[in-house]
Amino acid sequence: MTDFVMRTLDVGRAQADHLRRTYWAEHGTTLAGLMANHDIDADAYLDEVHDIRFDVLEPDPYLADLLAQLPGRRIVYTNGSAPYAAQVLKARGLEAAFDAIYGVEHAGYVPKPQSAAFERVFAMDGLDPTQAAMFEDDPRNLAAPHAMGLRTVHVAPEPEAADHIHHHTDDLNDFLGRLV
């Protein structure tokens, strides 16, 4: 991301890194900040920053089995692109566990944590928020789903105390194992 910002905006590494972090904090994603402030091509950005190696990821058949046992539809919604998420799922052996993948492009490049992004993706999927749960590593991305009626699970090493987080886990396999 920093390299893309450096080259596209013709700035040094320190400035590019500062902009990357600032845009993430202020806009939800670096991409949203670049689009708002510099009118960059979202698809060019996503293609470049997601052009990475996936062979470092290992399959997790136990997680795949746990996910498959969950009731209802299982979807992925990411601030990355759907093709990127599909590659991650494939590398982890999890692609069969999900019914749909939605990327930031499905939300019109409006990122989480903005309510409009969730509303658009959930409507597209036909998701009933009162019958769903959202698992997320960024606690700010759980506020809007919580307000919409979803159960929220923060998945991260350190818990975040917030009214919009119902559950926290630092071990997704263990958490799901207790559910199923």
Short mmCIF file of C-alpha atoms in Angstrom, two decimals:
data_model
loop_
_atom_site.label_atom_id
_atom_site.label_comp_id
_atom_site.label_asym_id
_atom_site.label_seq_id
_atom_site.Cartn_x
_atom_site.Cartn_y
_atom_site.Cartn_z
CA MET A 1 0.00 0.00 0.00
CA THR A 2 2.76 2.39 0.92
CA ASP A 3 4.54 1.75 -2.38
CA PHE A 4 1.32 2.44 -4.31
CA VAL A 5 0.82 5.72 -2.42
CA MET A 6 4.47 6.71 -2.99
CA ARG A 7 4.31 6.12 -6.72
CA THR A 8 0.80 7.43 -7.34
CA LEU A 9 1.17 10.63 -5.28
CA ASP A 10 4.89 11.09 -5.94
CA VAL A 11 5.78 11.32 -2.25
CA GLY A 12 8.50 9.77 -0.12
CA ARG A 13 8.06 6.64 1.99
CA ALA A 14 7.53 8.47 5.29
CA GLN A 15 4.83 10.73 3.82
CA ALA A 16 3.16 7.81 2.03
CA ASP A 17 3.12 5.74 5.21
CA HIS A 18 1.67 8.70 7.13
CA LEU A 19 -1.08 9.15 4.52
CA ARG A 20 -1.83 5.42 4.50
CA ARG A 21 -2.35 5.37 8.28
CA THR A 22 -4.22 8.68 8.35
CA TYR A 23 -6.61 7.66 5.57
CA TRP A 24 -7.27 4.31 7.28
CA ALA A 25 -8.09 6.08 10.55
CA GLU A 26 -10.20 8.86 9.01
CA HIS A 27 -11.92 7.06 6.14
CA GLY A 28 -12.05 3.40 7.19
CA THR A 29 -9.55 2.32 4.55
CA THR A 30 -6.52 3.75 2.81
CA LEU A 31 -8.42 3.29 -0.44
CA ALA A 32 -11.34 5.46 0.69
CA GLY A 33 -8.95 8.24 1.68
CA LEU A 34 -7.12 8.02 -1.63
CA MET A 35 -10.41 8.15 -3.51
CA ALA A 36 -11.72 11.11 -1.49
CA ASN A 37 -8.54 13.16 -1.59
CA HIS A 38 -6.80 12.13 -4.82
CA ASP A 39 -9.45 10.61 -7.12
CA ILE A 40 -7.43 7.42 -7.63
CA ASP A 41 -8.68 4.38 -9.57
CA ALA A 42 -9.99 1.97 -6.95
CA ASP A 43 -9.59 -1.13 -9.11
CA ALA A 44 -5.96 -0.31 -9.96
CA TYR A 45 -5.23 0.12 -6.26
CA LEU A 46 -6.96 -3.12 -5.26
CA ASP A 47 -5.28 -5.09 -8.05
CA GLU A 48 -1.83 -3.90 -7.02
CA VAL A 49 -2.07 -4.16 -3.25
CA HIS A 50 -3.67 -7.60 -3.46
CA ASP A 51 -1.04 -8.98 -5.82
CA ILE A 52 0.67 -10.99 -3.10
CA ARG A 53 1.78 -14.55 -2.43
CA PHE A 54 -0.78 -16.85 -0.85
CA ASP A 55 1.47 -19.88 -0.47
CA VAL A 56 2.40 -18.75 3.06
CA LEU A 57 -1.18 -19.45 4.17
CA GLU A 58 -1.96 -22.94 5.39
CA PRO A 59 -5.21 -24.84 5.01
CA ASP A 60 -7.27 -25.23 8.17
CA PRO A 61 -9.56 -28.25 7.71
CA TYR A 62 -10.77 -28.07 11.31
CA LEU A 63 -11.96 -24.48 10.84
CA ALA A 64 -13.56 -25.47 7.52
CA ASP A 65 -15.48 -28.22 9.32
CA LEU A 66 -16.59 -25.90 12.11
CA LEU A 67 -17.80 -23.27 9.64
CA ALA A 68 -19.70 -25.90 7.66
CA GLN A 69 -21.58 -26.87 10.83
CA LEU A 70 -22.88 -23.36 11.48
CA PRO A 71 -26.55 -22.89 10.60
CA GLY A 72 -27.67 -20.56 7.84
CA ARG A 73 -25.74 -18.83 5.11
CA ARG A 74 -22.13 -17.91 5.69
CA ILE A 75 -20.77 -14.91 3.84
CA VAL A 76 -17.50 -13.04 3.71
CA TYR A 77 -17.63 -9.27 3.61
CA THR A 78 -14.28 -7.53 3.35
CA ASN A 79 -12.89 -4.06 2.78
CA GLY A 80 -10.61 -5.79 0.30
CA SER A 81 -11.81 -7.05 -3.06
CA ALA A 82 -13.92 -10.16 -3.51
CA PRO A 83 -11.29 -11.83 -5.76
CA TYR A 84 -8.66 -11.25 -3.07
CA ALA A 85 -10.92 -12.77 -0.40
CA ALA A 86 -11.58 -15.75 -2.65
CA GLN A 87 -7.84 -16.35 -2.99
CA VAL A 88 -7.39 -16.19 0.78
CA LEU A 89 -10.25 -18.63 1.35
CA LYS A 90 -8.87 -21.01 -1.26
CA ALA A 91 -5.38 -20.93 0.26
CA ARG A 92 -6.87 -21.69 3.69
CA GLY A 93 -9.11 -24.45 2.32
CA LEU A 94 -12.23 -22.57 3.40
CA GLU A 95 -13.87 -21.72 0.06
CA ALA A 96 -16.54 -24.44 0.33
CA ALA A 97 -17.63 -23.17 3.77
CA PHE A 98 -18.99 -19.88 2.41
CA ASP A 99 -22.04 -19.17 0.31
CA ALA A 100 -21.02 -15.73 -0.94
CA ILE A 101 -18.12 -13.29 -0.94
CA TYR A 102 -18.60 -9.53 -0.97
CA GLY A 103 -15.81 -7.03 -1.35
CA VAL A 104 -15.64 -3.29 -1.03
CA GLU A 105 -16.60 -3.09 -4.70
CA HIS A 106 -20.04 -4.50 -3.83
CA ALA A 107 -20.57 -1.57 -1.45
CA GLY A 108 -19.74 0.95 -4.17
CA TYR A 109 -16.24 1.32 -2.64
CA VAL A 110 -17.78 2.68 0.56
CA PRO A 111 -15.85 0.86 3.29
CA LYS A 112 -16.70 -0.61 6.62
CA PRO A 113 -17.27 0.89 9.23
CA GLN A 114 -19.78 3.10 7.39
CA SER A 115 -23.39 1.98 7.89
CA ALA A 116 -24.18 2.50 4.19
CA ALA A 117 -21.61 -0.14 3.26
CA PHE A 118 -23.23 -2.77 5.49
CA GLU A 119 -26.73 -1.80 4.41
CA ARG A 120 -25.86 -2.22 0.75
CA VAL A 121 -24.08 -5.57 1.13
CA PHE A 122 -26.66 -7.03 3.52
CA ALA A 123 -29.50 -5.97 1.21
CA MET A 124 -27.68 -7.47 -1.77
CA ASP A 125 -27.36 -10.75 0.14
CA GLY A 126 -30.88 -10.69 1.59
CA LEU A 127 -29.41 -10.96 5.07
CA ASP A 128 -31.75 -10.49 8.02
CA PRO A 129 -29.60 -8.70 10.61
CA THR A 130 -31.68 -10.03 13.49
CA GLN A 131 -30.80 -13.58 12.45
CA ALA A 132 -27.08 -13.07 11.88
CA ALA A 133 -23.73 -12.64 13.56
CA MET A 134 -20.67 -10.76 12.41
CA PHE A 135 -17.12 -11.83 13.17
CA GLU A 136 -14.55 -9.06 12.74
CA ASP A 137 -10.99 -8.23 13.77
CA ASP A 138 -11.47 -4.43 13.75
CA PRO A 139 -13.81 -3.41 16.59
CA ARG A 140 -14.94 -0.21 14.85
CA ASN A 141 -16.41 -2.39 12.08
CA LEU A 142 -18.81 -3.97 14.56
CA ALA A 143 -20.68 -0.82 15.63
CA ALA A 144 -22.96 -0.53 12.57
CA PRO A 145 -23.81 -4.26 12.44
CA HIS A 146 -24.62 -4.17 16.16
CA ALA A 147 -26.93 -1.18 15.60
CA MET A 148 -28.61 -3.15 12.80
CA GLY A 149 -29.33 -6.06 15.16
CA LEU A 150 -26.50 -8.49 14.42
CA ARG A 151 -24.68 -10.35 17.18
CA THR A 152 -21.04 -9.25 17.13
CA VAL A 153 -17.86 -11.17 17.77
CA HIS A 154 -14.49 -9.43 18.00
CA VAL A 155 -11.72 -11.81 16.88
CA ALA A 156 -8.34 -10.45 18.01
CA PRO A 157 -5.55 -11.13 20.49
CA GLU A 158 -6.66 -8.34 22.84
CA PRO A 159 -10.28 -7.73 23.84
CA GLU A 160 -11.87 -4.39 23.13
CA ALA A 161 -14.39 -3.17 25.67
CA ALA A 162 -17.29 -1.63 23.80
CA ASP A 163 -21.07 -1.77 24.04
CA HIS A 164 -21.29 -2.89 20.41
CA ILE A 165 -19.27 -6.08 21.00
CA HIS A 166 -21.19 -9.07 22.32
CA HIS A 167 -18.33 -11.56 22.38
CA HIS A 168 -14.55 -11.58 22.11
CA THR A 169 -12.23 -14.42 21.21
CA ASP A 170 -8.57 -14.76 20.48
CA ASP A 171 -9.12 -18.30 19.18
CA LEU A 172 -11.77 -18.61 16.47
CA ASN A 173 -11.54 -22.40 16.28
CA ASP A 174 -12.13 -22.72 20.02
CA PHE A 175 -15.02 -20.23 19.94
CA LEU A 176 -16.74 -21.95 17.02
CA GLY A 177 -16.05 -25.37 18.56
CA ARG A 178 -18.02 -24.33 21.63
CA LEU A 179 -20.89 -23.09 19.43
CA VAL A 180 -21.25 -26.22 17.34
#
